[in-house]
């Protein structure tokens, strides 16, 4: 098993951390230790730790959910001294394997909530970051305000000194730091959300306001919430993939991560209590993240969801299979060049057509083996984040709606869980309840349009769009997806 002892005898070609693990501090606490975080933020911090004067920025990971799976994950991190391997693969199959040591501790919150609070309150903790998914911020899509009516939030508000949610933990820690005179920490969202720093601000201050107006005012005055744009394709790792990664690397790693060789992180430089020298590790610091975010969300993420929905219906299971299909590649290129790119205000120096070509290369990487079910997971949240701006601009400008309508239709049909070959699959939709899924699967082809996924443009005149979606769904069911592709 990979751990600090075996680190001394790594197989040839596997890179060890370029710093002494014993010297690494605990400057960051991160909620949501998934594969993306481990291939992205932790990878950047790992590069920083190898630089002079950066040893304080090690990471404490926190898992919020209980249950057997979460407990097994915590045990694996502890047994491996929080080490894991990252395999980066280029589009032509060249692999680089590194052991990442930036994660220095892992805490399972339900098992030891006091330890989590102790870490958050520790003056050495200067940044609290998170990857809690696009739908994890508990924001009411209609009002834009933090929801106080969900069971988990109500439970934390009733017992704020023993929290269970990320909002409860962070705000209780800030309350204790304020009382002790310790000072604030930066709250850093690393999720695929438009203006994710503003969303995080609304969520955490909204929760604090429901508890204590003075505390909320102190947080607003002292805590910073930088916006960020994150990008790296990081697929899930199942048992077969784990076995293949270990066979290729020669390691015995229970927690390997696989990622493409491309990575990007664009950040606002708004850190209230210091930060790592991330600019020396490849992070771009800019005054306004919004333009970069729009390019990524409306091109990469939107096309991913479009191709994922269509690909699942055709019987594909991996992202690279979709762009190897000439008709789906044509669909993606048409969406980019005719719907998305003409309506994006790109930052100076960003070449959208070069970005489009790079996306095709990234999507085509078979070694990454990114599953379409992962890409489409929590699609109801992703539709709101990835498609809303392009849909709204197209409705307002009177541009053709055929590809947008087809994408919405394919997403709704994908929710039925059966492809055109008769194979079944299970869509991963944590924010949709049984009644909402039934709307998507109904023989009333207009029923699915009531889903909250489409609330982002419900205030506009969608008569033509709704009719086009219904027509596309009818065609997909009667003629098949391929015959229904927009011209």
Short mmCIF file of C-alpha atoms in Angstrom, two decimals:
data_model
loop_
_atom_site.label_atom_id
_atom_site.label_comp_id
_atom_site.label_asym_id
_atom_site.label_seq_id
_atom_site.Cartn_x
_atom_site.Cartn_y
_atom_site.Cartn_z
CA UNK A 1 0.00 0.00 0.00
CA UNK A 2 1.21 3.50 -0.81
CA UNK A 3 2.27 5.36 2.34
CA UNK A 4 5.18 7.34 3.75
CA UNK A 5 7.25 4.17 4.16
CA UNK A 6 6.78 2.95 0.58
CA UNK A 7 7.37 6.50 -0.63
CA UNK A 8 11.08 5.78 -0.20
CA UNK A 9 10.94 2.98 -2.77
CA UNK A 10 8.74 4.16 -5.61
CA UNK A 11 8.69 2.36 -8.96
CA UNK A 12 10.77 3.83 -11.74
CA UNK A 13 9.06 6.74 -13.43
CA UNK A 14 6.86 7.70 -10.47
CA UNK A 15 7.66 11.16 -9.11
CA UNK A 16 7.78 11.66 -5.33
CA UNK A 17 6.83 14.97 -3.66
CA UNK A 18 9.65 17.50 -3.99
CA UNK A 19 9.50 18.53 -0.32
CA UNK A 20 9.67 17.00 3.14
CA UNK A 21 6.25 15.86 4.30
CA UNK A 22 7.17 16.35 7.95
CA UNK A 23 7.72 20.07 7.33
CA UNK A 24 4.29 20.70 5.77
CA UNK A 25 1.85 22.76 7.85
CA UNK A 26 -1.93 22.92 7.81
CA UNK A 27 -2.89 26.23 6.21
CA UNK A 28 -5.93 25.10 4.19
CA UNK A 29 -9.05 23.16 5.14
CA UNK A 30 -10.97 21.73 2.19
CA UNK A 31 -14.52 20.38 2.17
CA UNK A 32 -15.31 17.77 -0.48
CA UNK A 33 -12.23 15.65 -1.18
CA UNK A 34 -13.26 14.25 -4.53
CA UNK A 35 -11.21 13.35 -7.58
CA UNK A 36 -11.44 16.81 -9.11
CA UNK A 37 -10.10 18.53 -6.00
CA UNK A 38 -7.25 16.01 -5.77
CA UNK A 39 -6.28 16.56 -9.42
CA UNK A 40 -6.75 20.32 -9.33
CA UNK A 41 -6.40 22.43 -6.16
CA UNK A 42 -4.28 19.83 -4.36
CA UNK A 43 -2.08 19.48 -7.45
CA UNK A 44 -1.46 23.24 -7.58
CA UNK A 45 -0.77 23.38 -3.84
CA UNK A 46 1.57 20.39 -4.23
CA UNK A 47 3.59 22.44 -6.72
CA UNK A 48 3.64 25.38 -4.32
CA UNK A 49 4.92 23.26 -1.44
CA UNK A 50 8.04 22.52 -3.48
CA UNK A 51 8.88 26.24 -3.54
CA UNK A 52 10.91 28.01 -0.83
CA UNK A 53 8.85 29.47 2.00
CA UNK A 54 5.62 27.70 1.11
CA UNK A 55 5.58 24.79 3.57
CA UNK A 56 2.71 26.21 5.67
CA UNK A 57 0.10 25.54 2.99
CA UNK A 58 -0.68 21.86 3.45
CA UNK A 59 -4.32 20.81 3.26
CA UNK A 60 -6.67 19.17 5.76
CA UNK A 61 -9.47 17.41 3.89
CA UNK A 62 -12.96 17.08 5.35
CA UNK A 63 -15.66 14.63 4.34
CA UNK A 64 -19.16 15.68 5.36
CA UNK A 65 -21.22 12.57 4.65
CA UNK A 66 -21.48 9.47 6.80
CA UNK A 67 -22.10 5.87 5.87
CA UNK A 68 -20.00 2.84 4.98
CA UNK A 69 -18.60 4.27 1.76
CA UNK A 70 -17.44 7.50 3.42
CA UNK A 71 -15.95 5.57 6.32
CA UNK A 72 -14.01 3.31 3.93
CA UNK A 73 -12.68 6.36 2.10
CA UNK A 74 -11.52 7.90 5.38
CA UNK A 75 -9.76 4.67 6.38
CA UNK A 76 -8.00 4.51 3.03
CA UNK A 77 -6.70 8.06 3.39
CA UNK A 78 -5.49 7.36 6.91
CA UNK A 79 -3.81 4.07 5.94
CA UNK A 80 -2.03 5.77 3.06
CA UNK A 81 -0.91 8.77 5.16
CA UNK A 82 -3.14 10.84 2.85
CA UNK A 83 -0.86 10.12 -0.12
CA UNK A 84 -2.23 9.21 -3.54
CA UNK A 85 -1.02 9.03 -7.12
CA UNK A 86 -2.10 11.29 -9.94
CA UNK A 87 -1.77 9.98 -13.50
CA UNK A 88 -1.89 12.71 -16.15
CA UNK A 89 -2.50 11.52 -19.71
CA UNK A 90 -2.04 13.45 -22.94
CA UNK A 91 -4.36 13.00 -25.93
CA UNK A 92 -1.72 10.83 -27.61
CA UNK A 93 -1.36 8.57 -24.55
CA UNK A 94 1.80 9.85 -22.84
CA UNK A 95 1.49 9.34 -19.07
CA UNK A 96 3.06 11.10 -16.10
CA UNK A 97 2.60 9.66 -12.61
CA UNK A 98 3.19 11.71 -9.45
CA UNK A 99 2.57 11.07 -5.77
CA UNK A 100 0.71 14.07 -4.31
CA UNK A 101 1.50 14.97 -0.71
CA UNK A 102 -0.41 18.25 -0.32
CA UNK A 103 -3.22 16.55 1.58
CA UNK A 104 -1.76 16.06 5.04
CA UNK A 105 -4.81 15.07 7.05
CA UNK A 106 -8.30 13.74 6.40
CA UNK A 107 -11.22 14.14 8.82
CA UNK A 108 -14.64 12.55 8.53
CA UNK A 109 -16.94 15.13 10.06
CA UNK A 110 -19.75 12.83 11.32
CA UNK A 111 -17.16 10.70 13.14
CA UNK A 112 -15.27 13.59 14.73
CA UNK A 113 -17.00 16.97 14.40
CA UNK A 114 -14.94 18.54 17.17
CA UNK A 115 -11.72 17.79 15.30
CA UNK A 116 -13.10 19.59 12.23
CA UNK A 117 -14.03 22.64 14.28
CA UNK A 118 -10.64 22.61 16.01
CA UNK A 119 -8.90 22.71 12.62
CA UNK A 120 -11.13 25.51 11.37
CA UNK A 121 -10.55 27.56 14.50
CA UNK A 122 -6.78 26.98 14.52
CA UNK A 123 -5.03 30.29 13.64
CA UNK A 124 -2.84 28.36 11.20
CA UNK A 125 -5.94 27.77 9.02
CA UNK A 126 -6.04 30.72 6.65
CA UNK A 127 -8.09 29.41 3.74
CA UNK A 128 -11.21 27.22 3.72
CA UNK A 129 -11.95 25.89 0.25
CA UNK A 130 -14.64 23.60 -1.10
CA UNK A 131 -15.87 21.48 -3.98
CA UNK A 132 -19.44 20.73 -2.94
CA UNK A 133 -20.96 20.54 -6.49
CA UNK A 134 -22.92 23.11 -8.47
CA UNK A 135 -26.10 22.30 -6.57
CA UNK A 136 -24.54 22.26 -3.11
CA UNK A 137 -24.88 25.94 -2.18
CA UNK A 138 -28.56 25.77 -1.18
CA UNK A 139 -29.53 28.86 -3.17
CA UNK A 140 -33.13 29.48 -4.16
CA UNK A 141 -33.03 29.84 -7.95
CA UNK A 142 -35.98 32.23 -8.01
CA UNK A 143 -34.86 34.66 -5.31
CA UNK A 144 -31.09 34.14 -5.39
CA UNK A 145 -31.12 33.91 -1.60
CA UNK A 146 -29.87 31.20 0.72
CA UNK A 147 -32.61 28.72 1.63
CA UNK A 148 -33.33 28.38 5.33
CA UNK A 149 -36.10 25.81 4.98
CA UNK A 150 -34.18 22.64 4.12
CA UNK A 151 -34.02 19.99 6.86
CA UNK A 152 -30.23 20.04 7.16
CA UNK A 153 -30.09 23.82 7.48
CA UNK A 154 -32.97 23.89 9.97
CA UNK A 155 -31.14 21.31 12.07
CA UNK A 156 -27.95 23.39 12.09
CA UNK A 157 -29.84 26.59 12.93
CA UNK A 158 -31.53 24.79 15.83
CA UNK A 159 -28.18 23.50 17.13
CA UNK A 160 -25.48 25.81 15.72
CA UNK A 161 -22.74 24.76 18.14
CA UNK A 162 -22.87 21.20 16.75
CA UNK A 163 -23.17 21.72 12.99
CA UNK A 164 -23.39 19.10 10.26
CA UNK A 165 -23.38 21.19 7.05
CA UNK A 166 -20.47 23.06 5.52
CA UNK A 167 -22.33 26.32 6.23
CA UNK A 168 -22.76 25.42 9.87
CA UNK A 169 -19.13 24.40 10.31
CA UNK A 170 -17.66 27.47 8.62
CA UNK A 171 -19.91 30.00 10.37
CA UNK A 172 -19.48 28.39 13.79
CA UNK A 173 -15.70 28.42 13.27
CA UNK A 174 -15.80 32.10 12.28
CA UNK A 175 -17.89 32.87 15.37
CA UNK A 176 -15.28 31.20 17.57
CA UNK A 177 -12.39 32.94 15.78
CA UNK A 178 -14.08 36.29 16.18
CA UNK A 179 -14.62 35.66 19.90
CA UNK A 180 -11.00 34.58 20.36
CA UNK A 181 -9.60 37.46 18.31
CA UNK A 182 -8.04 34.98 15.87
CA UNK A 183 -9.25 36.75 12.78
CA UNK A 184 -10.96 35.49 9.62
CA UNK A 185 -10.04 33.08 6.87
CA UNK A 186 -10.74 33.22 3.14
CA UNK A 187 -13.68 31.13 1.89
CA UNK A 188 -12.81 29.82 -1.57
CA UNK A 189 -15.31 28.08 -3.83
CA UNK A 190 -13.78 25.77 -6.44
CA UNK A 191 -17.09 24.67 -7.99
CA UNK A 192 -18.32 25.21 -11.54
CA UNK A 193 -20.65 28.10 -10.78
CA UNK A 194 -21.05 31.47 -12.39
CA UNK A 195 -19.65 34.02 -9.95
CA UNK A 196 -18.94 31.25 -7.47
CA UNK A 197 -17.40 33.64 -4.96
CA UNK A 198 -20.57 35.73 -4.92
CA UNK A 199 -22.69 32.58 -4.57
CA UNK A 200 -20.54 31.41 -1.65
CA UNK A 201 -20.83 34.87 -0.06
CA UNK A 202 -24.62 34.75 -0.31
CA UNK A 203 -24.74 31.23 1.12
CA UNK A 204 -22.47 31.66 4.13
CA UNK A 205 -23.56 35.19 5.02
CA UNK A 206 -27.19 34.17 4.51
CA UNK A 207 -26.77 31.34 6.98
CA UNK A 208 -24.93 33.62 9.44
CA UNK A 209 -27.61 36.29 9.15
CA UNK A 210 -30.24 33.78 10.23
CA UNK A 211 -28.20 33.12 13.38
CA UNK A 212 -26.70 36.46 14.41
CA UNK A 213 -26.89 39.74 12.50
CA UNK A 214 -23.73 41.09 14.18
CA UNK A 215 -21.77 37.97 13.24
CA UNK A 216 -23.01 38.23 9.67
CA UNK A 217 -21.89 41.87 9.54
CA UNK A 218 -18.44 40.89 10.85
CA UNK A 219 -18.14 38.17 8.20
CA UNK A 220 -19.12 40.61 5.45
CA UNK A 221 -16.55 43.11 6.67
CA UNK A 222 -13.66 40.68 7.22
CA UNK A 223 -14.03 37.43 5.24
CA UNK A 224 -13.27 37.39 1.52
CA UNK A 225 -14.91 35.13 -1.07
CA UNK A 226 -12.78 35.14 -4.25
CA UNK A 227 -14.34 34.14 -7.55
CA UNK A 228 -12.54 31.37 -9.40
CA UNK A 229 -12.69 29.48 -12.67
CA UNK A 230 -11.52 25.87 -12.47
CA UNK A 231 -10.91 23.47 -15.32
CA UNK A 232 -9.54 19.96 -15.57
CA UNK A 233 -11.29 16.87 -16.90
CA UNK A 234 -11.10 14.31 -14.11
CA UNK A 235 -13.11 11.10 -14.56
CA UNK A 236 -14.30 8.77 -11.85
CA UNK A 237 -12.07 5.84 -10.90
CA UNK A 238 -13.85 2.50 -10.52
CA UNK A 239 -12.26 -0.78 -9.44
CA UNK A 240 -11.20 -1.70 -12.98
CA UNK A 241 -9.63 1.72 -13.60
CA UNK A 242 -7.85 1.60 -10.24
CA UNK A 243 -6.41 -1.80 -11.13
CA UNK A 244 -5.26 -0.56 -14.55
CA UNK A 245 -3.67 2.59 -13.10
CA UNK A 246 -1.76 0.57 -10.52
CA UNK A 247 -0.65 -1.96 -13.14
CA UNK A 248 0.72 0.86 -15.28
CA UNK A 249 2.43 2.71 -12.41
CA UNK A 250 3.65 -0.26 -10.37
CA UNK A 251 2.03 1.22 -7.25
CA UNK A 252 -0.37 -0.32 -4.77
CA UNK A 253 -2.61 2.72 -4.40
CA UNK A 254 -6.18 2.48 -3.11
CA UNK A 255 -6.83 6.12 -4.06
CA UNK A 256 -5.36 6.81 -7.51
CA UNK A 257 -6.62 9.74 -9.58
CA UNK A 258 -6.66 10.06 -13.37
CA UNK A 259 -6.76 13.38 -15.25
CA UNK A 260 -5.99 14.94 -18.59
CA UNK A 261 -2.71 16.83 -18.88
CA UNK A 262 -4.52 20.18 -19.25
CA UNK A 263 -5.34 22.25 -16.15
CA UNK A 264 -6.44 25.85 -15.62
CA UNK A 265 -7.28 27.91 -12.55
CA UNK A 266 -8.18 31.60 -12.81
CA UNK A 267 -8.55 33.44 -9.49
CA UNK A 268 -9.43 36.80 -8.02
CA UNK A 269 -6.62 37.88 -5.71
CA UNK A 270 -8.92 38.51 -2.72
CA UNK A 271 -7.42 36.58 0.20
CA UNK A 272 -7.95 38.16 3.60
CA UNK A 273 -5.34 36.13 5.51
CA UNK A 274 -2.56 35.27 3.06
CA UNK A 275 -2.30 32.62 0.37
CA UNK A 276 0.18 30.27 -1.30
CA UNK A 277 2.32 31.55 -4.18
CA UNK A 278 -0.12 30.00 -6.64
CA UNK A 279 0.99 32.31 -9.44
CA UNK A 280 4.31 30.43 -9.39
CA UNK A 281 2.43 27.15 -9.83
CA UNK A 282 0.51 28.17 -12.95
CA UNK A 283 -2.57 29.89 -11.52
CA UNK A 284 -3.72 33.03 -13.35
CA UNK A 285 -4.70 35.95 -11.11
CA UNK A 286 -7.03 38.47 -12.75
CA UNK A 287 -9.17 41.40 -11.66
CA UNK A 288 -12.34 39.88 -13.15
CA UNK A 289 -12.86 36.13 -13.49
CA UNK A 290 -16.27 36.43 -15.16
CA UNK A 291 -15.05 36.49 -18.76
CA UNK A 292 -12.89 33.38 -18.35
CA UNK A 293 -15.72 31.68 -16.52
CA UNK A 294 -18.17 32.41 -19.34
CA UNK A 295 -15.83 30.93 -21.94
CA UNK A 296 -15.35 27.74 -19.98
CA UNK A 297 -18.91 27.24 -18.75
CA UNK A 298 -20.63 28.11 -22.02
CA UNK A 299 -18.24 26.20 -24.25
CA UNK A 300 -16.68 23.26 -22.38
CA UNK A 301 -19.37 22.49 -19.80
CA UNK A 302 -22.35 23.25 -22.03
CA UNK A 303 -21.01 21.09 -24.86
CA UNK A 304 -20.14 18.32 -22.42
CA UNK A 305 -23.78 18.18 -21.27
CA UNK A 306 -25.08 18.35 -24.84
CA UNK A 307 -22.78 15.56 -26.06
CA UNK A 308 -23.31 13.54 -22.88
CA UNK A 309 -27.10 13.54 -23.19
CA UNK A 310 -27.06 12.73 -26.91
CA UNK A 311 -24.29 10.16 -26.50
CA UNK A 312 -26.07 8.24 -23.75
CA UNK A 313 -29.18 7.96 -25.91
CA UNK A 314 -27.11 6.57 -28.79
CA UNK A 315 -25.59 3.93 -26.51
CA UNK A 316 -22.21 5.56 -25.94
CA UNK A 317 -20.75 5.55 -22.45
CA UNK A 318 -17.56 7.64 -22.77
CA UNK A 319 -16.88 11.22 -23.83
CA UNK A 320 -14.31 10.33 -26.48
CA UNK A 321 -16.87 8.14 -28.26
CA UNK A 322 -19.12 11.15 -28.84
CA UNK A 323 -16.54 13.25 -30.70
CA UNK A 324 -15.44 10.21 -32.69
CA UNK A 325 -19.00 10.20 -34.05
CA UNK A 326 -18.89 12.61 -37.02
CA UNK A 327 -22.49 13.73 -36.61
CA UNK A 328 -22.11 14.51 -32.91
CA UNK A 329 -18.84 16.31 -33.59
CA UNK A 330 -20.69 18.38 -36.20
CA UNK A 331 -23.42 19.13 -33.63
CA UNK A 332 -20.85 20.33 -31.08
CA UNK A 333 -19.04 22.50 -33.61
CA UNK A 334 -22.31 24.03 -34.79
CA UNK A 335 -23.35 24.76 -31.22
CA UNK A 336 -20.01 26.42 -30.49
CA UNK A 337 -19.66 28.46 -33.67
CA UNK A 338 -23.31 29.46 -34.19
CA UNK A 339 -24.84 29.60 -30.71
CA UNK A 340 -22.19 30.05 -28.03
CA UNK A 341 -19.16 31.83 -29.47
CA UNK A 342 -20.98 34.73 -31.19
CA UNK A 343 -22.62 35.60 -27.86
CA UNK A 344 -19.61 35.36 -25.53
CA UNK A 345 -17.75 38.49 -24.42
CA UNK A 346 -14.32 36.89 -24.23
CA UNK A 347 -11.48 38.44 -22.22
CA UNK A 348 -8.77 40.21 -24.16
CA UNK A 349 -6.29 37.75 -25.61
CA UNK A 350 -8.62 34.71 -25.51
CA UNK A 351 -8.99 33.12 -28.95
CA UNK A 352 -12.35 31.36 -28.90
CA UNK A 353 -11.72 29.33 -32.04
CA UNK A 354 -8.39 28.09 -30.70
CA UNK A 355 -10.21 27.20 -27.48
CA UNK A 356 -12.83 25.29 -29.49
CA UNK A 357 -10.14 23.25 -31.24
CA UNK A 358 -8.44 22.54 -27.92
CA UNK A 359 -11.75 21.31 -26.50
CA UNK A 360 -12.16 18.81 -29.34
CA UNK A 361 -8.69 17.49 -28.63
CA UNK A 362 -9.40 17.25 -24.89
CA UNK A 363 -12.75 15.53 -25.39
CA UNK A 364 -11.16 13.00 -27.75
CA UNK A 365 -8.66 11.68 -25.17
CA UNK A 366 -9.54 7.95 -24.85
CA UNK A 367 -7.09 7.37 -22.01
CA UNK A 368 -9.12 9.66 -19.74
CA UNK A 369 -12.21 7.48 -20.36
CA UNK A 370 -14.54 10.10 -18.91
CA UNK A 371 -17.98 8.56 -18.49
CA UNK A 372 -21.07 10.26 -19.85
CA UNK A 373 -22.97 9.42 -16.67
CA UNK A 374 -20.43 11.45 -14.68
CA UNK A 375 -20.59 14.30 -17.17
CA UNK A 376 -24.40 14.37 -16.98
CA UNK A 377 -24.60 13.83 -13.22
CA UNK A 378 -26.65 16.49 -11.41
CA UNK A 379 -27.73 17.70 -14.84
CA UNK A 380 -30.62 19.68 -13.38
CA UNK A 381 -28.12 21.93 -11.62
CA UNK A 382 -25.72 21.96 -14.57
CA UNK A 383 -28.38 23.04 -17.07
CA UNK A 384 -29.03 26.16 -15.00
CA UNK A 385 -25.33 26.96 -14.74
CA UNK A 386 -24.06 25.94 -18.18
CA UNK A 387 -26.92 26.72 -20.58
CA UNK A 388 -28.82 29.67 -19.12
CA UNK A 389 -26.79 32.57 -20.54
CA UNK A 390 -26.71 31.16 -24.07
CA UNK A 391 -30.44 30.37 -23.96
CA UNK A 392 -31.33 33.83 -22.67
CA UNK A 393 -29.18 35.61 -25.22
CA UNK A 394 -30.58 33.50 -28.05
CA UNK A 395 -34.15 34.19 -26.98
CA UNK A 396 -33.48 37.91 -26.68
CA UNK A 397 -31.66 38.21 -30.01
CA UNK A 398 -34.01 36.04 -32.03
CA UNK A 399 -31.26 33.64 -33.06
CA UNK A 400 -32.24 30.13 -34.27
CA UNK A 401 -33.21 27.82 -31.42
CA UNK A 402 -32.95 24.41 -33.11
CA UNK A 403 -29.72 23.22 -31.45
CA UNK A 404 -30.69 24.61 -28.06
CA UNK A 405 -34.11 22.95 -28.28
CA UNK A 406 -32.50 19.69 -29.37
CA UNK A 407 -30.12 19.82 -26.40
CA UNK A 408 -32.97 20.35 -23.94
CA UNK A 409 -34.94 17.54 -25.59
CA UNK A 410 -31.95 15.17 -25.46
CA UNK A 411 -31.40 15.97 -21.79
CA UNK A 412 -35.04 15.24 -20.94
CA UNK A 413 -35.04 12.03 -22.96
CA UNK A 414 -31.76 10.99 -21.32
CA UNK A 415 -33.51 11.16 -17.93
CA UNK A 416 -35.68 8.22 -18.96
CA UNK A 417 -32.70 5.90 -18.37
CA UNK A 418 -32.83 3.83 -21.55
CA UNK A 419 -30.79 4.19 -24.73
CA UNK A 420 -31.82 3.41 -28.29
CA UNK A 421 -30.18 -0.01 -28.10
CA UNK A 422 -32.47 -1.00 -25.24
CA UNK A 423 -29.76 -0.77 -22.59
CA UNK A 424 -30.66 0.83 -19.28
CA UNK A 425 -28.61 3.18 -17.11
CA UNK A 426 -29.36 5.23 -14.01
CA UNK A 427 -29.15 9.02 -14.35
CA UNK A 428 -27.53 10.65 -11.31
CA UNK A 429 -29.86 13.49 -10.32
CA UNK A 430 -29.55 14.27 -6.60
CA UNK A 431 -31.62 17.47 -6.82
CA UNK A 432 -34.61 15.92 -8.63
CA UNK A 433 -37.18 14.02 -6.59
CA UNK A 434 -39.32 11.14 -7.84
CA UNK A 435 -42.16 13.41 -8.95
CA UNK A 436 -39.80 15.61 -10.97
CA UNK A 437 -38.21 12.61 -12.69
CA UNK A 438 -41.71 11.40 -13.52
CA UNK A 439 -42.35 14.69 -15.35
CA UNK A 440 -39.34 14.07 -17.59
CA UNK A 441 -40.44 10.51 -18.29
CA UNK A 442 -44.09 11.33 -18.93
CA UNK A 443 -45.78 10.72 -22.27
CA UNK A 444 -46.91 14.34 -21.99
CA UNK A 445 -43.87 15.78 -23.75
CA UNK A 446 -44.49 19.25 -22.33
CA UNK A 447 -44.48 18.09 -18.70
CA UNK A 448 -40.68 18.00 -18.38
CA UNK A 449 -40.46 21.69 -19.19
CA UNK A 450 -41.73 22.38 -15.67
CA UNK A 451 -38.46 21.14 -14.15
CA UNK A 452 -36.49 23.67 -12.12
CA UNK A 453 -33.54 23.04 -14.44
CA UNK A 454 -35.16 25.49 -16.86
CA UNK A 455 -36.00 28.23 -14.37
CA UNK A 456 -33.14 30.38 -15.64
CA UNK A 457 -35.18 31.60 -18.61
CA UNK A 458 -38.74 31.07 -17.41
CA UNK A 459 -39.33 34.82 -17.13
CA UNK A 460 -38.88 35.18 -20.91
CA UNK A 461 -41.23 34.38 -23.78
CA UNK A 462 -40.36 30.74 -24.42
CA UNK A 463 -43.33 29.84 -26.63
CA UNK A 464 -41.20 29.08 -29.69
CA UNK A 465 -38.51 27.31 -27.66
CA UNK A 466 -41.02 25.14 -25.81
CA UNK A 467 -42.67 24.12 -29.07
CA UNK A 468 -39.29 23.26 -30.59
CA UNK A 469 -38.34 21.15 -27.56
CA UNK A 470 -41.60 19.20 -27.74
CA UNK A 471 -41.15 18.64 -31.48
CA UNK A 472 -37.57 17.44 -30.95
CA UNK A 473 -38.65 15.03 -28.20
CA UNK A 474 -41.43 13.67 -30.40
CA UNK A 475 -38.95 13.16 -33.23
CA UNK A 476 -36.37 11.46 -30.99
CA UNK A 477 -38.98 9.02 -29.73
CA UNK A 478 -40.44 8.32 -33.18
CA UNK A 479 -37.38 8.44 -35.44
CA UNK A 480 -34.39 8.13 -33.11
CA UNK A 481 -31.82 10.67 -32.02
CA UNK A 482 -29.59 10.53 -35.07
CA UNK A 483 -32.44 11.19 -37.48
CA UNK A 484 -33.54 14.09 -35.25
CA UNK A 485 -30.21 15.96 -35.22
CA UNK A 486 -30.53 19.61 -36.28
CA UNK A 487 -29.52 20.28 -39.87
#
